[in-house]
PDB file of C-alpha atoms in Angstrom:
ATOM      1  CA  MET A  15       9.937 -17.875   0.482  1.00  0.00           C
ATOM      2  CA  ASP A  16      10.338 -16.675   4.070  1.00  0.00           C
ATOM      3  CA  VAL A  17       7.006 -15.085   4.853  1.00  0.00           C
ATOM      4  CA  ASP A  18       8.140 -14.014   8.333  1.00  0.00           C
ATOM      5  CA  VAL A  19      11.033 -12.015   6.935  1.00  0.00           C
ATOM      6  CA  ALA A  20       8.782 -10.301   4.434  1.00  0.00           C
ATOM      7  CA  GLY A  21       6.133  -9.639   7.107  1.00  0.00           C
ATOM      8  CA  ARG A  22       8.679  -8.129   9.449  1.00  0.00           C
ATOM      9  CA  ALA A  23       9.980  -5.835   6.668  1.00  0.00           C
ATOM     10  CA  LEU A  24       6.451  -4.549   6.006  1.00  0.00           C
ATOM     11  CA  ALA A  25       5.726  -4.106   9.693  1.00  0.00           C
ATOM     12  CA  GLU A  26       8.976  -2.119  10.231  1.00  0.00           C
ATOM     13  CA  ALA A  27       8.222   0.137   7.293  1.00  0.00           C
ATOM     14  CA  ARG A  28       4.660   0.716   8.592  1.00  0.00           C
ATOM     15  CA  GLN A  29       5.906   1.506  12.078  1.00  0.00           C
ATOM     16  CA  ALA A  30       8.561   3.883  10.781  1.00  0.00           C
ATOM     17  CA  GLY A  31       6.228   5.605   8.329  1.00  0.00           C
ATOM     18  CA  ARG A  32       8.429   4.922   5.303  1.00  0.00           C
ATOM     19  CA  LYS A  33       8.454   3.038   1.991  1.00  0.00           C
ATOM     20  CA  LEU A  34      10.617   0.080   1.229  1.00  0.00           C
ATOM     21  CA  GLY A  35      13.228   0.647  -1.473  1.00  0.00           C
ATOM     22  CA  ASP A  36      12.470  -2.741  -2.996  1.00  0.00           C
ATOM     23  CA  TYR A  37       9.995  -5.611  -2.594  1.00  0.00           C
ATOM     24  CA  PRO A  38      10.748  -7.732   0.474  1.00  0.00           C
ATOM     25  CA  CYS A  39      10.695 -11.016  -1.475  1.00  0.00           C
ATOM     26  CA  GLU A  40       9.701 -12.418  -4.866  1.00  0.00           C
ATOM     27  CA  LYS A  41       6.065 -11.992  -5.810  1.00  0.00           C
ATOM     28  CA  PRO A  42       3.959 -14.276  -3.604  1.00  0.00           C
ATOM     29  CA  SER A  43       0.931 -16.368  -4.489  1.00  0.00           C
ATOM     30  CA  MET A  44      -2.296 -15.113  -2.959  1.00  0.00           C
ATOM     31  CA  ALA A  45      -2.025 -17.778  -0.193  1.00  0.00           C
ATOM     32  CA  GLU A  46       1.550 -16.632   0.527  1.00  0.00           C
ATOM     33  CA  ALA A  47       0.414 -13.023   0.427  1.00  0.00           C
ATOM     34  CA  PHE A  48      -2.110 -13.592   3.268  1.00  0.00           C
ATOM     35  CA  ALA A  49       0.561 -15.491   5.174  1.00  0.00           C
ATOM     36  CA  ILE A  50       2.832 -12.407   4.822  1.00  0.00           C
ATOM     37  CA  GLN A  51      -0.072 -10.226   5.963  1.00  0.00           C
ATOM     38  CA  ASP A  52      -0.467 -12.410   9.036  1.00  0.00           C
ATOM     39  CA  ALA A  53       3.243 -12.205   9.729  1.00  0.00           C
ATOM     40  CA  MET A  54       3.186  -8.475   9.331  1.00  0.00           C
ATOM     41  CA  ALA A  55       0.336  -8.211  11.827  1.00  0.00           C
ATOM     42  CA  THR A  56       2.251 -10.389  14.290  1.00  0.00           C
ATOM     43  CA  ALA A  57       5.378  -8.271  13.946  1.00  0.00           C
ATOM     44  CA  MET A  58       3.435  -5.075  14.558  1.00  0.00           C
ATOM     45  CA  HIS A  59       3.034  -6.041  18.210  1.00  0.00           C
ATOM     46  CA  ALA A  60      -0.087  -3.904  18.265  1.00  0.00           C
ATOM     47  CA  PRO A  61      -3.787  -4.762  18.725  1.00  0.00           C
ATOM     48  CA  VAL A  62      -5.824  -5.239  15.548  1.00  0.00           C
ATOM     49  CA  VAL A  63      -8.987  -3.167  16.135  1.00  0.00           C
ATOM     50  CA  GLY A  64     -10.613  -3.450  12.741  1.00  0.00           C
ATOM     51  CA  TRP A  65     -10.457  -4.258   9.059  1.00  0.00           C
ATOM     52  CA  LYS A  66     -10.274  -2.380   5.801  1.00  0.00           C
ATOM     53  CA  VAL A  67     -11.998  -3.998   2.794  1.00  0.00           C
ATOM     54  CA  GLY A  68     -10.790  -2.876  -0.671  1.00  0.00           C
ATOM     55  CA  LEU A  69     -11.662  -3.656  -4.247  1.00  0.00           C
ATOM     56  CA  THR A  70     -15.358  -3.576  -3.526  1.00  0.00           C
ATOM     57  CA  SER A  71     -16.342  -2.358  -7.017  1.00  0.00           C
ATOM     58  CA  LYS A  72     -16.447  -4.521 -10.143  1.00  0.00           C
ATOM     59  CA  ARG A  73     -14.330  -2.000 -11.963  1.00  0.00           C
ATOM     60  CA  ALA A  74     -11.586  -2.120  -9.375  1.00  0.00           C
ATOM     61  CA  GLN A  75     -11.673  -5.946  -9.326  1.00  0.00           C
ATOM     62  CA  GLU A  76     -11.413  -6.060 -13.118  1.00  0.00           C
ATOM     63  CA  LEU A  77      -8.433  -3.664 -13.082  1.00  0.00           C
ATOM     64  CA  CYS A  78      -6.615  -5.816 -10.536  1.00  0.00           C
ATOM     65  CA  GLY A  79      -7.603  -9.160 -12.039  1.00  0.00           C
ATOM     66  CA  VAL A  80      -9.484 -10.489  -9.032  1.00  0.00           C
ATOM     67  CA  ASP A  81     -13.153 -11.571  -8.608  1.00  0.00           C
ATOM     68  CA  ALA A  82     -13.601 -10.662  -4.922  1.00  0.00           C
ATOM     69  CA  PRO A  83     -12.626  -7.942  -2.431  1.00  0.00           C
ATOM     70  CA  LEU A  84      -9.428  -8.035  -0.315  1.00  0.00           C
ATOM     71  CA  ALA A  85      -9.223  -7.253   3.429  1.00  0.00           C
ATOM     72  CA  GLY A  86      -6.420  -6.146   5.640  1.00  0.00           C
ATOM     73  CA  PRO A  87      -6.062  -5.417   9.387  1.00  0.00           C
ATOM     74  CA  VAL A  88      -6.234  -1.975  10.986  1.00  0.00           C
ATOM     75  CA  PHE A  89      -4.082  -1.356  14.082  1.00  0.00           C
ATOM     76  CA  GLU A  90      -4.989   0.542  17.233  1.00  0.00           C
ATOM     77  CA  LYS A  91      -2.333   3.249  16.673  1.00  0.00           C
ATOM     78  CA  ASP A  92      -3.716   3.935  13.159  1.00  0.00           C
ATOM     79  CA  VAL A  93      -7.279   4.937  14.124  1.00  0.00           C
ATOM     80  CA  TRP A  94      -8.188   8.545  14.713  1.00  0.00           C
ATOM     81  CA  LYS A  95     -11.352  10.349  15.806  1.00  0.00           C
ATOM     82  CA  SER A  96     -13.001  12.882  13.499  1.00  0.00           C
ATOM     83  CA  GLY A  97     -11.275  16.303  13.616  1.00  0.00           C
ATOM     84  CA  ALA A  98      -7.828  14.766  13.961  1.00  0.00           C
ATOM     85  CA  GLU A  99      -4.771  16.550  12.605  1.00  0.00           C
ATOM     86  CA  ILE A 100      -2.678  14.096  10.559  1.00  0.00           C
ATOM     87  CA  ALA A 101       0.609  14.627   8.748  1.00  0.00           C
ATOM     88  CA  PRO A 102       1.759  12.726   5.678  1.00  0.00           C
ATOM     89  CA  VAL A 103       4.652  10.322   6.119  1.00  0.00           C
ATOM     90  CA  GLU A 104       7.603   9.569   3.799  1.00  0.00           C
ATOM     91  CA  GLY A 105       6.456   8.768   0.290  1.00  0.00           C
ATOM     92  CA  ASP A 106       2.850   8.996   1.356  1.00  0.00           C
ATOM     93  CA  LEU A 107       0.197   8.372  -1.337  1.00  0.00           C
ATOM     94  CA  GLY A 108      -1.964  10.771   0.640  1.00  0.00           C
ATOM     95  CA  ILE A 109      -5.239   9.308  -0.690  1.00  0.00           C
ATOM     96  CA  LEU A 110      -8.470   9.687   1.259  1.00  0.00           C
ATOM     97  CA  GLU A 111     -11.518   7.469   0.654  1.00  0.00           C
ATOM     98  CA  ALA A 112     -14.931   8.239   2.069  1.00  0.00           C
ATOM     99  CA  GLU A 113     -16.537   4.970   3.213  1.00  0.00           C
ATOM    100  CA  ILE A 114     -19.418   3.569   5.235  1.00  0.00           C
ATOM    101  CA  GLY A 115     -18.133   1.880   8.400  1.00  0.00           C
ATOM    102  CA  PHE A 116     -19.573  -0.558  10.908  1.00  0.00           C
ATOM    103  CA  ARG A 117     -18.716  -1.025  14.601  1.00  0.00           C
ATOM    104  CA  MET A 118     -19.247  -4.593  15.776  1.00  0.00           C
ATOM    105  CA  ALA A 119     -21.238  -5.164  18.960  1.00  0.00           C
ATOM    106  CA  ALA A 120     -20.707  -8.952  19.109  1.00  0.00           C
ATOM    107  CA  GLU A 121     -18.084 -11.483  18.108  1.00  0.00           C
ATOM    108  CA  LEU A 122     -18.269 -13.537  14.925  1.00  0.00           C
ATOM    109  CA  PRO A 123     -15.591 -16.183  15.435  1.00  0.00           C
ATOM    110  CA  SER A 124     -14.155 -18.589  12.855  1.00  0.00           C
ATOM    111  CA  ARG A 125     -16.361 -21.620  12.218  1.00  0.00           C
ATOM    112  CA  GLU A 126     -16.976 -24.235   9.546  1.00  0.00           C
ATOM    113  CA  ALA A 127     -20.470 -23.107   8.438  1.00  0.00           C
ATOM    114  CA  PRO A 128     -20.733 -19.754   6.592  1.00  0.00           C
ATOM    115  CA  TYR A 129     -22.460 -16.864   8.305  1.00  0.00           C
ATOM    116  CA  ALA A 130     -25.878 -15.882   7.005  1.00  0.00           C
ATOM    117  CA  ARG A 131     -26.527 -12.252   6.372  1.00  0.00           C
ATOM    118  CA  ALA A 132     -28.984 -12.017   9.282  1.00  0.00           C
ATOM    119  CA  GLU A 133     -26.413 -13.383  11.685  1.00  0.00           C
ATOM    120  CA  VAL A 134     -23.756 -10.910  10.615  1.00  0.00           C
ATOM    121  CA  LEU A 135     -26.073  -7.892  10.785  1.00  0.00           C
ATOM    122  CA  ALA A 136     -27.342  -8.953  14.206  1.00  0.00           C
ATOM    123  CA  ALA A 137     -23.745  -8.567  15.484  1.00  0.00           C
ATOM    124  CA  VAL A 138     -23.417  -4.920  14.332  1.00  0.00           C
ATOM    125  CA  GLY A 139     -23.701  -2.129  16.882  1.00  0.00           C
ATOM    126  CA  GLU A 140     -23.238   1.105  14.865  1.00  0.00           C
ATOM    127  CA  VAL A 141     -22.944   2.388  11.355  1.00  0.00           C
ATOM    128  CA  LEU A 142     -20.550   5.322  11.062  1.00  0.00           C
ATOM    129  CA  PRO A 143     -18.818   7.684   8.643  1.00  0.00           C
ATOM    130  CA  VAL A 144     -15.229   6.852   7.793  1.00  0.00           C
ATOM    131  CA  PHE A 145     -12.232   8.277   5.924  1.00  0.00           C
ATOM    132  CA  GLU A 146      -9.633   5.696   5.015  1.00  0.00           C
ATOM    133  CA  TRP A 147      -6.111   7.067   4.529  1.00  0.00           C
ATOM    134  CA  VAL A 148      -4.523   4.975   1.812  1.00  0.00           C
ATOM    135  CA  ASN A 149      -0.792   4.379   1.720  1.00  0.00           C
ATOM    136  CA  LYS A 150       1.570   1.586   0.860  1.00  0.00           C
ATOM    137  CA  ARG A 151       4.886   0.369   2.177  1.00  0.00           C
ATOM    138  CA  LEU A 152       5.941  -1.013  -1.216  1.00  0.00           C
ATOM    139  CA  PRO A 153       7.735   0.756  -4.106  1.00  0.00           C
ATOM    140  CA  GLY A 154       5.853   2.556  -6.832  1.00  0.00           C
ATOM    141  CA  ASP A 155       2.487   4.282  -7.030  1.00  0.00           C
ATOM    142  CA  LEU A 156      -1.092   3.177  -6.390  1.00  0.00           C
ATOM    143  CA  ARG A 157      -1.134   0.490  -9.064  1.00  0.00           C
ATOM    144  CA  GLU A 158      -0.058  -2.866  -7.647  1.00  0.00           C
ATOM    145  CA  ALA A 159      -0.492  -6.566  -8.153  1.00  0.00           C
ATOM    146  CA  PRO A 160      -3.340  -7.869  -5.927  1.00  0.00           C
ATOM    147  CA  GLU A 161      -0.983 -10.332  -4.189  1.00  0.00           C
ATOM    148  CA  TRP A 162       1.175  -7.394  -2.987  1.00  0.00           C
ATOM    149  CA  LEU A 163      -1.930  -5.436  -2.016  1.00  0.00           C
ATOM    150  CA  ALA A 164      -2.985  -8.321   0.231  1.00  0.00           C
ATOM    151  CA  ALA A 165       0.494  -8.735   1.732  1.00  0.00           C
ATOM    152  CA  ASP A 166       0.682  -5.016   2.581  1.00  0.00           C
ATOM    153  CA  GLY A 167      -2.601  -5.040   4.464  1.00  0.00           C
ATOM    154  CA  VAL A 168      -4.488  -3.825   1.402  1.00  0.00           C
ATOM    155  CA  ILE A 169      -2.480  -0.566   1.555  1.00  0.00           C
ATOM    156  CA  ASN A 170      -4.237   1.125   4.415  1.00  0.00           C
ATOM    157  CA  ARG A 171      -2.458   3.657   6.628  1.00  0.00           C
ATOM    158  CA  GLY A 172      -5.415   3.989   8.932  1.00  0.00           C
ATOM    159  CA  LEU A 173      -9.014   5.116   9.534  1.00  0.00           C
ATOM    160  CA  VAL A 174     -10.633   8.307  10.723  1.00  0.00           C
ATOM    161  CA  TYR A 175     -14.153   7.868  12.097  1.00  0.00           C
ATOM    162  CA  GLY A 176     -17.061  10.083  13.052  1.00  0.00           C
ATOM    163  CA  ALA A 177     -19.800   9.615  15.614  1.00  0.00           C
ATOM    164  CA  GLY A 178     -21.992   6.680  14.660  1.00  0.00           C
ATOM    165  CA  VAL A 179     -25.655   5.923  14.822  1.00  0.00           C
ATOM    166  CA  ALA A 180     -27.318   2.816  16.075  1.00  0.00           C
ATOM    167  CA  PHE A 181     -27.460   0.207  13.367  1.00  0.00           C
ATOM    168  CA  ASP A 182     -30.765  -1.149  12.199  1.00  0.00           C
ATOM    169  CA  PRO A 183     -30.785  -4.153   9.733  1.00  0.00           C
ATOM    170  CA  GLY A 184     -33.614  -2.402   7.903  1.00  0.00           C
ATOM    171  CA  MET A 185     -31.418   0.639   7.045  1.00  0.00           C
ATOM    172  CA  ASP A 186     -31.063   1.278   3.313  1.00  0.00           C
ATOM    173  CA  LEU A 187     -27.331   1.784   3.152  1.00  0.00           C
ATOM    174  CA  MET A 188     -27.355   1.178  -0.595  1.00  0.00           C
ATOM    175  CA  ALA A 189     -29.054   4.571  -0.966  1.00  0.00           C
ATOM    176  CA  GLU A 190     -26.839   6.342   1.613  1.00  0.00           C
ATOM    177  CA  THR A 191     -25.179   9.305  -0.089  1.00  0.00           C
ATOM    178  CA  VAL A 192     -22.007  11.220   0.724  1.00  0.00           C
ATOM    179  CA  ARG A 193     -20.539  14.604  -0.314  1.00  0.00           C
ATOM    180  CA  VAL A 194     -16.857  15.157   0.210  1.00  0.00           C
ATOM    181  CA  ARG A 195     -15.655  18.681   0.791  1.00  0.00           C
ATOM    182  CA  ARG A 196     -12.080  19.921   0.485  1.00  0.00           C
ATOM    183  CA  ASP A 197     -11.574  23.263   2.208  1.00  0.00           C
ATOM    184  CA  GLY A 198     -15.362  23.722   2.054  1.00  0.00           C
ATOM    185  CA  ALA A 199     -15.848  22.955  -1.667  1.00  0.00           C
ATOM    186  CA  VAL A 200     -17.591  19.815  -2.771  1.00  0.00           C
ATOM    187  CA  VAL A 201     -15.153  17.737  -4.803  1.00  0.00           C
ATOM    188  CA  THR A 202     -16.927  14.378  -5.167  1.00  0.00           C
ATOM    189  CA  GLU A 203     -20.169  12.606  -4.337  1.00  0.00           C
ATOM    190  CA  GLY A 204     -21.149   8.962  -4.105  1.00  0.00           C
ATOM    191  CA  VAL A 205     -23.674   6.404  -2.943  1.00  0.00           C
ATOM    192  CA  GLY A 206     -23.439   3.263  -0.744  1.00  0.00           C
ATOM    193  CA  ALA A 207     -24.370   0.905  -3.537  1.00  0.00           C
ATOM    194  CA  ASN A 208     -20.933   1.575  -5.059  1.00  0.00           C
ATOM    195  CA  ALA A 209     -19.466  -0.776  -2.419  1.00  0.00           C
ATOM    196  CA  LEU A 210     -20.228  -4.298  -3.722  1.00  0.00           C
ATOM    197  CA  GLY A 211     -23.846  -3.199  -4.365  1.00  0.00           C
ATOM    198  CA  ASP A 212     -24.487  -2.835  -0.631  1.00  0.00           C
ATOM    199  CA  PRO A 213     -22.099  -2.022   2.238  1.00  0.00           C
ATOM    200  CA  ALA A 214     -23.823  -4.662   4.401  1.00  0.00           C
ATOM    201  CA  ALA A 215     -22.918  -7.257   1.755  1.00  0.00           C
ATOM    202  CA  VAL A 216     -19.311  -6.194   2.160  1.00  0.00           C
ATOM    203  CA  LEU A 217     -19.548  -6.929   5.904  1.00  0.00           C
ATOM    204  CA  VAL A 218     -21.080 -10.360   5.300  1.00  0.00           C
ATOM    205  CA  TRP A 219     -18.258 -11.096   2.803  1.00  0.00           C
ATOM    206  CA  LEU A 220     -15.661 -10.037   5.370  1.00  0.00           C
ATOM    207  CA  ALA A 221     -17.127 -12.173   8.167  1.00  0.00           C
ATOM    208  CA  ASN A 222     -16.992 -15.249   6.016  1.00  0.00           C
ATOM    209  CA  SER A 223     -13.599 -14.407   4.463  1.00  0.00           C
ATOM    210  CA  LEU A 224     -12.014 -14.043   7.888  1.00  0.00           C
ATOM    211  CA  SER A 225     -13.723 -17.203   9.094  1.00  0.00           C
ATOM    212  CA  ALA A 226     -12.227 -19.138   6.250  1.00  0.00           C
ATOM    213  CA  ARG A 227      -8.788 -17.803   7.238  1.00  0.00           C
ATOM    214  CA  GLY A 228      -9.259 -19.029  10.797  1.00  0.00           C
ATOM    215  CA  LYS A 229      -9.927 -15.518  12.086  1.00  0.00           C
ATOM    216  CA  GLY A 230     -13.014 -13.611  13.163  1.00  0.00           C
ATOM    217  CA  LEU A 231     -14.563 -10.262  13.946  1.00  0.00           C
ATOM    218  CA  LYS A 232     -14.428  -9.050  17.529  1.00  0.00           C
ATOM    219  CA  ALA A 233     -16.851  -6.896  19.481  1.00  0.00           C
ATOM    220  CA  GLY A 234     -15.644  -3.279  19.051  1.00  0.00           C
ATOM    221  CA  ASP A 235     -13.958  -3.888  15.641  1.00  0.00           C
ATOM    222  CA  LEU A 236     -14.282  -1.069  13.204  1.00  0.00           C
ATOM    223  CA  VAL A 237     -14.846  -2.174   9.566  1.00  0.00           C
ATOM    224  CA  ALA A 238     -14.457   0.166   6.519  1.00  0.00           C
ATOM    225  CA  THR A 239     -16.431  -1.232   3.653  1.00  0.00           C
ATOM    226  CA  GLY A 240     -14.801   0.389   0.620  1.00  0.00           C
ATOM    227  CA  LEU A 241     -14.729   3.518  -1.514  1.00  0.00           C
ATOM    228  CA  ILE A 242     -18.079   4.870  -2.610  1.00  0.00           C
ATOM    229  CA  CYS A 243     -16.928   8.020  -4.473  1.00  0.00           C
ATOM    230  CA  ASP A 244     -13.814   9.437  -6.076  1.00  0.00           C
ATOM    231  CA  VAL A 245     -10.632   9.646  -3.974  1.00  0.00           C
ATOM    232  CA  VAL A 246      -9.385  12.946  -2.518  1.00  0.00           C
ATOM    233  CA  ILE A 247      -5.710  13.869  -2.248  1.00  0.00           C
ATOM    234  CA  ALA A 248      -4.660  14.833   1.255  1.00  0.00           C
ATOM    235  CA  GLU A 249      -2.212  17.692   0.791  1.00  0.00           C
ATOM    236  CA  PRO A 250      -0.747  19.608   3.732  1.00  0.00           C
ATOM    237  CA  GLY A 251      -2.896  22.429   4.892  1.00  0.00           C
ATOM    238  CA  VAL A 252      -6.109  20.963   3.449  1.00  0.00           C
ATOM    239  CA  GLN A 253      -9.204  20.244   5.521  1.00  0.00           C
ATOM    240  CA  CYS A 254     -11.382  17.412   4.278  1.00  0.00           C
ATOM    241  CA  GLU A 255     -14.937  16.498   5.332  1.00  0.00           C
ATOM    242  CA  ALA A 256     -17.278  13.719   4.267  1.00  0.00           C
ATOM    243  CA  VAL A 257     -20.952  14.447   4.959  1.00  0.00           C
ATOM    244  CA  PHE A 258     -23.307  11.510   4.721  1.00  0.00           C
ATOM    245  CA  SER A 259     -27.047  11.810   4.264  1.00  0.00           C
ATOM    246  CA  SER A 260     -28.110   9.999   7.466  1.00  0.00           C
ATOM    247  CA  ILE A 261     -25.097   8.575   9.363  1.00  0.00           C
ATOM    248  CA  GLY A 262     -23.232  11.744  10.149  1.00  0.00           C
ATOM    249  CA  ALA A 263     -19.904  13.340   9.054  1.00  0.00           C
ATOM    250  CA  VAL A 264     -16.174  12.801   9.447  1.00  0.00           C
ATOM    251  CA  SER A 265     -13.382  15.337   9.023  1.00  0.00           C
ATOM    252  CA  LEU A 266      -9.623  15.666   9.291  1.00  0.00           C
ATOM    253  CA  GLN A 267      -6.972  18.364   8.905  1.00  0.00           C
ATOM    254  CA  VAL A 268      -3.858  17.539   6.954  1.00  0.00           C
ATOM    255  CA  THR A 269      -0.884  19.207   8.678  1.00  0.00           C
TER     256      THR A 269
END
């Protein structure tokens, strides 16, 4: 299997805003999938400015046949501030997920020893409201083998973020609630505990997962910690807003 060829194919599709007509190679193992993800990130020739973590609920993990979340890189060109106007691309899934995000204030580089929760949380600068725009470069719909999810950067198109608040390790993000409005009407609600029991636990998992892959978190990185309510479909002309109980709000207009 040529992971570089597969990675370039996924990068080119991402850059062009289109879907591939077929899979770029035979189904990879999970190790090969992450090698393809790394090759895709290299072929993007764009700075990685954060990470999307998916499959942070037990139900999602059971449906995909995995026992842990998956993480994929987010690129500089695919991050928007709240209030952005965003248009769907070819074959877009157009799925929005309201999530709790973190902005890193300090680096957590790769190392042999695992990071303790206190070390990870000490490196956080802000907690902030996030919409993830979900899309895939592969054929088919949302359902996908976890190996392909990993290879395709865990099918993120990008992140929209609102103004953050200073992070305090004592914050109870498990109890943080969100209401998502579509054209002003509430369509779904959720709570932080839906993300692996605690969004902070997702961040700790990510720091150690990246470290094991020879990577790390950088100061300034934006991390989306996973869906905490039902998804919302981003149809043209729709305005969507996620209002959190204490960390603020994030919105976007679908053009």
